[in-house]
Coordinates of C-alpha atoms in Angstrom, one line a residue:
M1 CA -14.0 -6.6 12.4
K2 CA -12.4 -3.9 14.3
P3 CA -10.4 -1.9 11.7
V4 CA -8.5 0.4 14.2
Q5 CA -7.8 -1.4 17.4
Y6 CA -6.1 1.4 19.1
A7 CA -9.2 3.7 18.7
I8 CA -11.0 2.6 21.7
A9 CA -11.1 5.7 23.9
A10 CA -14.5 6.7 25.0
L11 CA -14.6 10.0 23.3
A12 CA -17.5 11.5 21.6
A13 CA -18.4 10.3 18.1
V14 CA -18.4 12.6 15.2
S15 CA -22.0 13.8 15.0
V16 CA -23.7 17.0 14.0
G17 CA -26.8 16.6 16.2
A18 CA -29.2 19.2 14.7
C19 CA -26.4 20.6 12.5
G20 CA -26.9 21.1 8.8
T21 CA -27.8 23.6 6.2
D22 CA -31.5 23.3 7.2
G23 CA -32.4 26.7 8.5
F24 CA -28.8 28.0 8.4
S25 CA -28.2 31.3 6.9
G26 CA -24.5 31.4 6.1
T27 CA -22.6 33.8 4.0
N28 CA -21.4 33.3 0.6
E29 CA -18.6 30.8 0.2
K30 CA -15.0 32.2 0.6
C31 CA -12.5 31.8 -2.2
D32 CA -9.2 32.5 -0.5
A33 CA -8.1 29.1 0.7
E34 CA -4.4 28.6 0.6
S35 CA -4.4 24.9 1.3
T36 CA -6.7 21.8 0.6
F37 CA -7.6 21.7 4.3
A38 CA -8.6 25.3 4.2
Q39 CA -10.8 24.6 1.2
V40 CA -12.4 21.8 3.1
Q41 CA -13.1 24.1 5.9
Q42 CA -14.8 26.8 3.8
Q43 CA -16.5 24.5 1.0
I44 CA -17.8 21.9 3.4
F45 CA -17.7 22.8 7.2
E46 CA -18.9 26.4 6.7
V47 CA -21.3 26.0 3.7
Q48 CA -22.9 23.1 5.6
G49 CA -23.4 25.2 8.7
C50 CA -21.2 23.0 10.9
T51 CA -19.2 25.9 12.3
A52 CA -22.6 27.6 13.5
S53 CA -22.3 28.7 17.2
A54 CA -24.9 26.1 18.3
C55 CA -23.3 23.3 16.3
H56 CA -19.6 22.5 16.1
G57 CA -18.8 26.2 16.7
E58 CA -18.7 27.7 20.3
A59 CA -21.0 25.0 21.6
A60 CA -18.6 22.2 20.4
N61 CA -21.6 19.9 20.0
G62 CA -20.3 16.3 20.7
G63 CA -16.9 17.6 21.8
L64 CA -16.2 18.6 18.3
D65 CA -15.1 22.2 17.4
L66 CA -14.8 22.7 13.7
R67 CA -13.9 26.5 13.6
P68 CA -10.9 27.1 11.6
A69 CA -8.6 27.6 14.6
N70 CA -9.6 24.3 16.2
A71 CA -10.8 22.0 13.4
Y72 CA -7.5 20.1 12.5
A73 CA -6.7 19.3 16.0
N74 CA -10.2 18.0 16.7
L75 CA -10.2 15.6 13.7
V76 CA -7.0 14.2 12.6
N77 CA -6.1 11.0 14.6
V78 CA -8.7 11.7 17.2
P79 CA -10.4 8.5 18.4
A80 CA -14.2 8.3 18.1
S81 CA -16.4 6.1 20.3
S82 CA -18.4 4.9 17.4
G83 CA -17.2 1.7 15.6
D84 CA -13.6 2.0 16.8
Y85 CA -12.8 4.5 14.1
V86 CA -10.9 7.7 14.3
R87 CA -12.6 11.0 13.2
V88 CA -10.0 11.3 10.4
F89 CA -7.5 8.6 9.7
P90 CA -4.7 10.1 7.5
A91 CA -4.6 8.5 4.1
E92 CA -7.6 6.2 4.5
Q93 CA -11.2 7.4 4.1
D94 CA -12.6 3.9 5.0
L95 CA -11.1 4.2 8.6
S96 CA -12.3 7.9 9.0
L97 CA -15.6 8.4 10.6
L98 CA -16.1 11.8 9.3
Y99 CA -15.9 10.4 5.7
Q100 CA -18.2 7.4 6.3
K101 CA -20.8 9.6 8.0
V102 CA -21.0 12.2 5.2
A103 CA -20.7 9.5 2.4
A104 CA -23.5 7.5 3.9
K105 CA -25.9 10.4 3.2
T106 CA -24.4 11.4 -0.2
D107 CA -24.2 7.8 -1.6
G108 CA -27.2 6.5 0.4
F109 CA -25.6 3.5 2.3
D110 CA -26.4 2.1 5.7
L111 CA -23.8 2.7 8.5
G112 CA -25.0 -0.1 10.7
P113 CA -23.0 -2.9 9.0
L114 CA -19.9 -0.8 9.5
G115 CA -20.4 -0.7 13.2
I116 CA -21.1 3.0 13.2
S117 CA -23.9 4.2 15.4
G118 CA -26.1 7.3 14.8
G119 CA -27.3 8.8 11.5
A120 CA -25.5 10.1 8.5
M121 CA -24.4 13.6 8.2
P122 CA -25.3 16.4 7.9
T123 CA -28.8 16.3 9.3
G124 CA -31.7 18.2 8.1
D125 CA -31.7 18.8 4.4
G126 CA -27.9 19.3 4.0
V127 CA -25.9 16.9 1.9
L128 CA -22.5 17.0 0.4
S129 CA -22.3 17.0 -3.4
G130 CA -20.1 14.6 -5.4
D131 CA -17.4 17.3 -5.6
D132 CA -17.6 18.0 -1.7
L133 CA -17.1 14.3 -1.1
G134 CA -14.4 14.1 -3.6
L135 CA -12.6 17.0 -2.1
L136 CA -12.8 15.4 1.5
R137 CA -11.6 12.0 0.0
A138 CA -8.6 13.6 -1.8
W139 CA -7.6 15.5 1.3
I140 CA -7.7 12.3 3.5
R141 CA -6.1 10.1 0.9
G142 CA -3.3 12.7 0.5
G143 CA -2.4 12.3 4.2
A144 CA -4.9 14.9 5.7
P145 CA -2.3 17.5 5.9
E146 CA -2.9 20.9 7.7
S147 CA -1.1 22.9 4.9
G148 CA -0.2 22.5 1.4
I149 CA -2.3 21.6 -1.7
V150 CA -3.0 17.9 -2.2
E151 CA -2.7 16.5 -5.7
G152 CA -6.2 16.0 -7.2
S153 CA -8.0 18.1 -4.7
E154 CA -8.2 21.0 -7.1
E155 CA -10.4 18.9 -9.4
F156 CA -13.3 19.1 -6.7
A157 CA -12.7 22.5 -5.3
S158 CA -15.4 25.1 -5.9
C159 CA -12.8 27.8 -5.9
Q160 CA -9.5 27.8 -7.7
L161 CA -6.7 26.4 -5.5
E162 CA -3.5 28.2 -6.3
G163 CA 0.1 27.3 -5.6
E164 CA 2.3 24.2 -6.1
I165 CA 1.3 20.7 -5.1
A166 CA 2.9 19.8 -1.8
P167 CA 4.4 16.3 -1.2
N168 CA 2.0 14.1 0.8
K169 CA 3.0 13.6 4.4
I170 CA 1.0 12.1 7.2
Q171 CA 0.9 12.5 10.9
P172 CA 2.6 9.7 12.8
L173 CA 0.4 6.7 13.6
P174 CA -0.4 6.4 17.3
A175 CA 1.2 3.4 18.9
P176 CA -0.9 0.8 20.5
A177 CA -1.1 0.6 24.4
A178 CA 1.9 -1.0 25.9
D179 CA -0.1 -4.1 26.9
K180 CA -1.9 -4.5 23.5
G181 CA 1.0 -4.4 21.0
I182 CA 4.2 -2.7 19.7
Q183 CA 5.1 -0.2 17.0
F184 CA 7.8 -0.5 14.4
Y185 CA 9.1 2.8 12.6
S186 CA 11.1 2.8 9.5
G187 CA 12.7 6.3 9.6
G188 CA 12.5 8.4 6.5
W189 CA 14.3 7.8 3.3
D190 CA 14.7 10.7 0.9
V191 CA 12.8 11.0 -2.3
P192 CA 14.0 14.0 -4.5
A193 CA 11.6 16.3 -6.3
E194 CA 10.1 14.8 -9.6
A195 CA 11.8 11.5 -9.0
E196 CA 10.9 7.8 -8.4
G197 CA 12.9 5.2 -6.5
E198 CA 12.8 1.9 -4.8
V199 CA 15.1 1.1 -1.9
C200 CA 16.0 -1.6 0.7
F201 CA 17.1 -1.0 4.1
V202 CA 16.9 -2.8 7.6
T203 CA 16.1 -1.7 11.1
Y204 CA 17.0 -3.7 14.3
Y205 CA 14.6 -4.2 17.1
D206 CA 14.8 -5.7 20.6
Y207 CA 11.3 -5.9 22.4
S208 CA 12.3 -8.5 24.8
D209 CA 11.6 -6.1 27.7
R210 CA 8.4 -4.7 26.3
I211 CA 6.6 -7.9 25.5
P212 CA 4.7 -9.5 28.6
E213 CA 6.4 -12.8 29.6
E214 CA 3.1 -14.6 29.4
L215 CA 2.9 -13.7 25.8
K216 CA 6.2 -15.0 24.8
V217 CA 6.3 -18.4 23.1
P218 CA 9.0 -20.7 21.4
C219 CA 9.7 -19.7 17.9
G220 CA 8.9 -22.1 15.1
D221 CA 11.7 -23.5 12.9
K222 CA 11.0 -20.7 10.3
Q223 CA 11.5 -18.0 13.0
G224 CA 14.7 -19.3 14.3
G225 CA 13.9 -22.4 16.3
P226 CA 12.3 -23.2 19.7
E227 CA 15.3 -22.0 21.7
R228 CA 14.4 -18.5 20.7
D229 CA 11.5 -16.3 22.1
C230 CA 8.6 -15.2 19.6
F231 CA 5.4 -13.6 20.1
A232 CA 2.0 -14.2 18.4
Y233 CA 0.1 -11.4 16.7
N234 CA -3.3 -11.1 15.1
N235 CA -3.7 -7.5 13.9
V236 CA -1.5 -5.3 11.6
L237 CA -1.9 -1.7 10.8
L238 CA 0.7 0.2 8.7
A239 CA 0.6 3.9 7.7
Q240 CA 3.0 5.5 5.4
D241 CA 3.3 8.8 3.4
P242 CA 1.0 8.6 0.5
Q243 CA 3.5 9.0 -2.2
S244 CA 4.4 5.3 -1.7
H245 CA 3.7 3.0 -4.6
H246 CA 4.2 0.1 -2.5
S247 CA 5.9 -1.1 0.7
I248 CA 6.7 -4.7 1.5
V249 CA 7.7 -5.2 5.2
E250 CA 9.2 -8.5 6.3
F251 CA 11.3 -9.8 9.2
Y252 CA 14.6 -11.4 8.5
V253 CA 15.8 -14.7 10.1
P254 CA 19.5 -15.8 9.4
P255 CA 19.6 -19.3 7.9
E256 CA 20.8 -22.4 9.8
G257 CA 24.6 -22.1 10.0
K258 CA 24.8 -18.5 9.9
E259 CA 24.0 -17.7 13.6
D260 CA 26.7 -15.0 13.6
Q261 CA 24.2 -12.9 11.5
Y262 CA 21.9 -12.4 14.6
D263 CA 24.5 -9.8 15.8
P264 CA 23.5 -6.4 14.3
M265 CA 27.1 -5.3 15.1
G266 CA 28.6 -8.3 13.3
D267 CA 30.5 -8.3 9.8
S268 CA 27.3 -9.1 7.9
W269 CA 25.7 -5.7 8.7
R270 CA 27.1 -2.4 7.6
N271 CA 26.5 1.4 7.4
W272 CA 24.1 1.9 10.3
I273 CA 22.9 5.6 9.9
C274 CA 20.1 7.7 11.3
L275 CA 17.2 8.0 9.0
G276 CA 15.5 11.5 9.8
G277 CA 15.5 13.0 13.1
P278 CA 18.0 15.7 14.6
N279 CA 21.1 13.3 13.9
A280 CA 20.1 12.4 10.3
D281 CA 22.8 10.7 8.4
E282 CA 25.1 10.3 11.4
S283 CA 26.3 6.8 12.3
C284 CA 24.3 5.1 15.2
T285 CA 24.1 1.9 17.1
P286 CA 21.3 -0.5 15.9
G287 CA 18.5 -0.7 18.3
S288 CA 19.3 2.5 20.2
D289 CA 17.3 5.8 20.4
E290 CA 20.5 7.9 19.4
C291 CA 18.7 9.3 16.3
G292 CA 16.1 11.2 18.3
D293 CA 12.5 12.0 17.6
R294 CA 11.4 11.0 14.1
G295 CA 14.6 9.4 13.6
Q296 CA 15.5 5.6 13.2
C297 CA 18.8 3.8 13.2
A298 CA 18.9 1.7 9.9
T299 CA 21.3 0.4 7.4
A300 CA 21.7 2.8 4.8
P301 CA 18.9 2.8 2.2
Q302 CA 20.2 1.6 -1.2
T303 CA 18.5 1.4 -4.6
A304 CA 17.6 -2.1 -5.1
V305 CA 14.4 -4.1 -6.2
A306 CA 13.3 -6.8 -3.8
C307 CA 16.6 -6.1 -2.0
I308 CA 18.5 -7.9 -4.8
F309 CA 22.2 -7.2 -4.4
Y310 CA 21.7 -5.1 -1.3
A311 CA 25.2 -4.3 0.0
N312 CA 24.6 -3.5 3.6
G313 CA 23.3 -6.8 4.9
P314 CA 24.0 -10.4 4.5
S315 CA 23.9 -11.8 0.9
D316 CA 20.9 -14.0 1.6
L317 CA 18.8 -10.9 2.5
G318 CA 18.1 -10.2 -1.2
I319 CA 16.4 -12.6 -3.6
D320 CA 18.4 -14.8 -5.8
I321 CA 18.8 -13.5 -9.3
G322 CA 17.7 -16.9 -10.9
G323 CA 14.3 -16.5 -9.1
L324 CA 14.5 -12.7 -9.2
F325 CA 11.0 -12.0 -7.9
G326 CA 10.4 -15.1 -6.0
R327 CA 10.5 -15.1 -2.2
A328 CA 13.7 -15.1 -0.2
E329 CA 13.6 -18.0 2.3
S330 CA 15.1 -16.0 5.1
R331 CA 12.4 -13.2 5.0
F332 CA 8.8 -13.5 6.3
N333 CA 6.0 -11.1 5.4
V334 CA 4.3 -8.9 7.8
A335 CA 2.6 -6.5 5.5
T336 CA 2.3 -5.7 1.7
A337 CA 0.9 -2.3 1.3
Q338 CA -0.1 -0.7 -2.0
E339 CA -1.6 2.3 -0.6
A340 CA -0.8 4.8 2.3
T341 CA -2.4 2.3 4.8
F342 CA -2.5 -1.5 5.2
R343 CA -4.7 -3.2 7.7
E344 CA -5.4 -6.7 8.5
D345 CA -7.3 -8.0 11.4
Y346 CA -7.2 -11.9 11.7
P347 CA -10.2 -13.8 12.7
P348 CA -10.3 -15.8 16.0
D349 CA -7.7 -18.6 16.2
V350 CA -5.6 -17.1 13.3
F351 CA -2.1 -15.8 14.1
S352 CA 1.3 -14.9 12.9
L353 CA 4.7 -15.5 14.8
M354 CA 7.5 -12.9 15.1
P355 CA 10.9 -13.0 17.1
V356 CA 10.8 -10.8 19.9
E357 CA 14.3 -9.6 18.8
G358 CA 15.4 -9.3 15.2
F359 CA 15.6 -7.4 11.9
M360 CA 12.8 -5.7 9.9
V361 CA 13.4 -5.4 6.2
W362 CA 11.8 -2.5 4.4
D363 CA 11.4 -2.8 0.6
S364 CA 9.8 0.7 -0.3
H365 CA 8.9 2.2 -3.7
A366 CA 7.8 5.7 -3.9
F367 CA 7.4 8.5 -6.6
N368 CA 7.5 12.1 -5.8
L369 CA 5.5 14.1 -8.5
T370 CA 6.0 17.5 -6.7
K371 CA 8.6 20.1 -7.1
S372 CA 9.8 19.7 -3.6
D373 CA 12.1 17.1 -2.0
T374 CA 10.5 14.9 0.5
S375 CA 10.8 11.6 2.4
V376 CA 8.9 8.4 3.1
E377 CA 8.2 7.4 6.6
Q378 CA 6.3 4.3 7.8
W379 CA 4.8 3.3 11.1
M380 CA 3.5 -0.3 11.7
N381 CA 1.4 -1.5 14.6
V382 CA 1.2 -5.2 15.6
E383 CA -1.2 -6.4 18.3
F384 CA -0.5 -9.3 20.5
A385 CA -2.4 -12.6 20.4
D386 CA -2.7 -15.0 23.4
A387 CA -1.2 -18.4 23.1
E388 CA -4.7 -19.9 23.1
E389 CA -5.4 -18.0 19.8
M390 CA -2.5 -19.8 18.1
V391 CA -4.3 -22.3 16.0
Y392 CA -4.1 -21.6 12.4
P393 CA -1.0 -19.6 10.9
R394 CA -2.0 -16.9 8.5
Q395 CA -0.6 -17.4 4.9
Q396 CA 0.1 -14.8 2.4
I397 CA -1.0 -14.8 -1.3
F398 CA 1.8 -13.3 -3.3
D399 CA 1.4 -15.0 -6.8
A400 CA 4.4 -13.8 -8.8
G401 CA 4.7 -16.8 -11.1
D402 CA 3.5 -14.8 -13.9
L403 CA 4.7 -11.4 -12.7
F404 CA 5.8 -10.4 -16.2
G405 CA 3.3 -12.5 -18.2
M406 CA 2.1 -9.5 -20.2
D407 CA 5.3 -9.6 -22.1
R408 CA 5.5 -6.9 -24.9
I409 CA 2.6 -4.4 -25.4
D410 CA 3.3 -2.5 -28.6
A411 CA 2.7 1.3 -28.6
Y412 CA -1.0 2.1 -29.4
S413 CA -2.0 -1.3 -28.6
S414 CA -3.6 -3.2 -25.6
K415 CA -3.4 -6.7 -24.4
E416 CA -5.2 -8.9 -21.7
V417 CA -3.3 -11.8 -20.0
C418 CA -4.7 -14.4 -17.5
T419 CA -3.4 -17.0 -15.2
T420 CA -4.7 -19.0 -12.2
F421 CA -4.0 -19.4 -8.4
T422 CA -5.0 -22.5 -6.6
I423 CA -5.6 -22.2 -2.8
P424 CA -4.7 -25.3 -0.7
Q425 CA -7.5 -27.6 0.3
H426 CA -9.3 -26.4 3.4
G427 CA -8.1 -22.9 2.7
Q428 CA -10.1 -20.0 4.2
L429 CA -9.9 -16.8 2.1
L430 CA -9.4 -13.7 4.3
T431 CA -8.4 -11.0 1.8
L432 CA -8.0 -10.5 -1.9
S433 CA -6.5 -7.7 -3.9
S434 CA -4.3 -7.1 -7.1
H435 CA -1.3 -5.2 -8.4
T436 CA -0.4 -3.6 -11.7
H437 CA 1.3 -0.4 -12.8
R438 CA -0.1 2.5 -14.7
F439 CA -1.0 0.6 -18.0
G440 CA -3.0 -1.9 -16.1
K441 CA -6.7 -0.6 -16.7
E442 CA -8.8 -3.6 -15.4
F443 CA -8.1 -6.4 -13.2
R444 CA -10.7 -9.2 -12.8
V445 CA -10.9 -12.3 -10.6
W446 CA -13.2 -15.2 -11.1
Y447 CA -13.8 -17.4 -8.0
P448 CA -13.6 -21.2 -8.3
P449 CA -14.4 -23.4 -10.1
N450 CA -11.8 -22.8 -12.8
Q451 CA -9.4 -24.9 -15.0
V452 CA -5.8 -24.4 -14.1
C453 CA -3.9 -22.5 -16.6
D454 CA -1.1 -19.7 -17.1
T455 CA -0.2 -17.1 -19.5
R456 CA 1.5 -19.4 -21.8
D457 CA -1.6 -21.4 -22.5
L458 CA -3.6 -20.1 -25.5
D459 CA -6.8 -21.0 -24.0
C460 CA -6.1 -19.2 -20.7
G461 CA -8.6 -16.3 -21.1
P462 CA -11.4 -14.6 -19.2
A463 CA -14.0 -17.0 -17.8
D464 CA -17.4 -16.7 -19.6
R465 CA -19.3 -15.3 -16.5
E466 CA -19.2 -12.2 -14.4
P467 CA -16.2 -11.7 -12.2
E468 CA -16.4 -11.6 -8.4
Y469 CA -13.6 -9.1 -8.3
T470 CA -13.1 -6.0 -10.6
S471 CA -10.5 -3.2 -10.0
Y472 CA -9.9 -0.3 -12.3
D473 CA -7.3 2.0 -10.7
Y474 CA -3.8 0.8 -10.1
E475 CA -3.3 3.5 -7.5
D476 CA -6.4 2.6 -5.6
P477 CA -6.8 -1.2 -6.1
L478 CA -9.9 -3.0 -4.6
Y479 CA -9.4 -4.8 -1.4
Q480 CA -11.8 -7.5 -0.5
R481 CA -11.8 -8.5 3.1
F482 CA -13.7 -11.4 4.6
S483 CA -14.7 -11.9 8.3
G484 CA -17.0 -14.1 10.3
D485 CA -19.5 -16.0 8.2
E486 CA -18.2 -14.1 5.1
I487 CA -14.9 -16.0 5.1
L488 CA -14.9 -18.3 2.0
S489 CA -13.9 -21.9 2.6
F490 CA -12.4 -24.2 -0.2
D491 CA -12.5 -27.7 1.2
S492 CA -12.8 -29.8 -2.1
P493 CA -10.1 -32.3 -3.0
N494 CA -10.6 -31.3 -6.6
E495 CA -8.1 -28.7 -7.6
E496 CA -10.5 -26.9 -10.0
D497 CA -12.9 -26.3 -7.1
R498 CA -10.0 -24.2 -5.4
T499 CA -8.7 -22.4 -8.5
F500 CA -9.1 -18.7 -9.1
R501 CA -8.7 -17.3 -12.5
Y502 CA -7.5 -13.8 -12.8
C503 CA -6.8 -11.4 -15.8
A504 CA -5.4 -8.0 -16.2
R505 CA -6.0 -5.6 -19.3
Y506 CA -3.1 -3.4 -20.2
D507 CA -3.6 -0.4 -22.5
N508 CA -0.5 1.2 -24.0
G509 CA -2.1 4.3 -25.6
E510 CA -4.7 2.4 -27.7
S511 CA -7.7 3.9 -26.0
N512 CA -5.9 7.3 -25.4
P513 CA -2.9 7.9 -27.5
T514 CA -1.7 10.7 -25.0
E515 CA -1.1 7.9 -22.5
V516 CA 1.4 5.8 -24.5
R517 CA 4.6 5.0 -23.0
R518 CA 7.2 7.6 -24.1
E519 CA 11.0 7.8 -24.0
S520 CA 11.1 11.5 -23.1
L521 CA 8.8 10.8 -20.0
K522 CA 10.8 7.8 -18.6
P523 CA 11.2 8.3 -14.8
E524 CA 14.1 10.1 -13.2
A525 CA 14.9 7.1 -11.0
E526 CA 18.1 5.5 -9.7
T527 CA 16.0 2.4 -10.2
C528 CA 16.4 2.7 -13.9
A529 CA 20.2 2.4 -13.6
F530 CA 19.8 -0.7 -11.3
V531 CA 17.5 -2.4 -13.8
D532 CA 20.0 -1.7 -16.7
T533 CA 22.6 -3.6 -14.3
I534 CA 20.4 -6.6 -13.8
A535 CA 18.6 -6.7 -17.1
S536 CA 21.2 -9.1 -18.9
F537 CA 21.2 -11.5 -15.8
A538 CA 17.5 -11.5 -15.9
V539 CA 17.2 -12.2 -19.6
G540 CA 19.8 -14.9 -19.2
N541 CA 17.4 -16.6 -16.7
G542 CA 14.5 -16.4 -18.9
I543 CA 12.9 -13.2 -17.6
N544 CA 12.2 -10.6 -20.2
I545 CA 12.5 -7.4 -18.1
F546 CA 11.9 -4.0 -19.8
T547 CA 14.3 -1.2 -18.9
C548 CA 13.4 2.5 -18.6
G549 CA 12.5 4.0 -21.9
C550 CA 13.3 2.3 -25.3
V551 CA 16.0 2.1 -27.8
P552 CA 15.5 4.1 -31.1
E553 CA 14.7 1.0 -33.2
E554 CA 11.8 0.3 -30.9
R555 CA 10.3 3.8 -31.1
S556 CA 7.3 5.0 -33.2
C557 CA 5.8 8.4 -33.8
F558 CA 4.0 10.3 -31.1
G559 CA 1.6 12.8 -32.6
G560 CA 1.7 14.3 -36.2
P561 CA 0.2 12.7 -39.3
N562 CA 2.2 9.6 -39.0
E563 CA 1.3 8.7 -35.4
G564 CA 2.2 5.0 -34.7
M565 CA 4.6 4.7 -37.5
P566 CA 8.1 3.1 -36.7
C567 CA 10.6 5.9 -36.8
D568 CA 14.0 4.6 -35.6
G569 CA 14.6 7.7 -33.6
D570 CA 14.1 10.1 -36.5
D571 CA 11.6 12.8 -35.8
S572 CA 11.3 13.8 -39.4
V573 CA 9.5 10.5 -40.1
C574 CA 6.6 11.7 -37.9
G575 CA 5.7 14.9 -39.9
D576 CA 4.7 18.2 -38.5
G577 CA 3.9 18.1 -34.8
G578 CA 5.1 14.6 -34.2
I579 CA 8.2 13.2 -32.5
C580 CA 9.9 9.8 -32.5
D581 CA 9.0 9.1 -28.8
A582 CA 6.4 6.3 -28.3
C583 CA 7.6 3.0 -26.8
P584 CA 6.4 -0.4 -26.3
A585 CA 5.5 -1.4 -22.7
G586 CA 6.3 -4.6 -20.8
G587 CA 7.2 -6.2 -17.5
G588 CA 9.6 -4.0 -15.1
V589 CA 9.9 -2.4 -11.9
T590 CA 9.2 1.3 -12.1
T591 CA 5.6 2.5 -12.6
E592 CA 6.3 3.0 -16.3
E593 CA 6.8 -0.7 -16.8
E594 CA 4.2 -3.4 -15.7
M595 CA 3.6 -6.1 -13.1
F596 CA 0.8 -8.8 -12.9
L597 CA 0.1 -10.0 -9.3
L598 CA -2.6 -11.4 -7.2
L599 CA -2.3 -10.5 -3.6
G600 CA -4.1 -11.6 -0.4
S601 CA -4.2 -13.9 2.6
Y602 CA -5.7 -17.1 4.0
Y603 CA -5.4 -19.7 6.5
V604 CA -5.8 -23.6 6.3
K605 CA -8.4 -25.0 8.6
T606 CA -7.5 -28.7 8.4
P607 CA -10.4 -30.9 9.8

């Protein structure tokens, strides 16, 4: 697998040669860092002797200078010649050669299977401590910024980091070479300080003059029909600012009979404005470069979940309220990112199709925990596939049938729910991951064979064997990726032999009462008002959706001698030190409510 296809320049790999603490007599560690990166510089590079003159100091061993004035420019988004990595890939440690090299020594794993040549770092007797590695990881996952304090990095710093946490911003993702692929850019939508939101907006693109003629192919029926041009792709790499909770990127194709909606200046599309750039918030012509650097012409972002009731595009852009979280038939997935980066490199003969000209839909959910306003930007690279590689279409796993299957989770209680997903016969599994929100503490998947069941079945519980997939952190879910001989094939005609069982455990303050859902801590999110608007429609369609916070009659005591006692909004019931503030949890759309999703991809290899 080649995780970063654009990083192919023959530049020197990150290596330390004879560098390390062995024989290095450095000074005591400084304690005056004003940013997380400065702390990385002092706590790791300098303590480990990496900035010594004969190492990555004046000698710039391997073409790498780690002295304070040069280190950042020498690391972030700089290609390395080993394993098609970059030295530091903002927001993704697994794609960062620096991290893999030092983690290999600290954690004791082999770099060979990762396609990385050379040994672990640092050489000699030096080794990064667990806190050193944690600091480096936190900095990278926070977007690898040059300035500011990254949330969570202070936990691993050997010196106290002072100052306010900065919003996580990343450097722009380098675009692929013109003959290799194209890049889509979202522009930046605003996320105010200490707020959360989910928005929908659309950008228009026309790459008809950028895509080589020999790579253009007739579109399939789902992409607009054979009279329109498409191109095939087999690699996707998305990078976004790390305060994102999720991003779902899809292209839109007008349904049959509504061909007028192909015109971005038609009546179906409204409020084209610049997102970011020197002309931010000014009107613009879709597909133009009027917005300038770091700007994009887009329909105005609007608070919406899954683009339901989105006002600046055609009505069929959003998902029907009856299906609510089903899939809109006019939208086709390109990437579903739960972290700052998403990558998928298809195996040989697997492809996806996209129109050479059309509309990109951005469904973006983010939360800003800092005291500073910020924005969320996204860059997405797709790489071309040749016509002879168009054999098996890539299929997405987005199993939302039991999205709110956890139902009600009372305050100070926990619950586990399970359901199943059946892959089609001859399905070949490429990726697998999971999605919950903050009360989701454990997500497990058991590979086939399994009996088919869902959350409504009393006997649909965990399998009585060890799971093949276990993830514990909703903000950093496990991604399983399969390539080559590792791709799992499910050829049996028997449904049980192709059925995955998966379960999620939700804990609403049972294990830790301080983590119970609370009325006073409900998010400051426009999404809350949006959910209030659609809740009655959802309930009328059999979907029990939880709104932000809870009404007094649902509350129980938080703290005090009567913690957990129903209190109906009356603090006096809770006794000294207690307040009537604890809420039940359940299915909803902010990070204070819950979801239950199996995600992934596969293709069907029909004999």
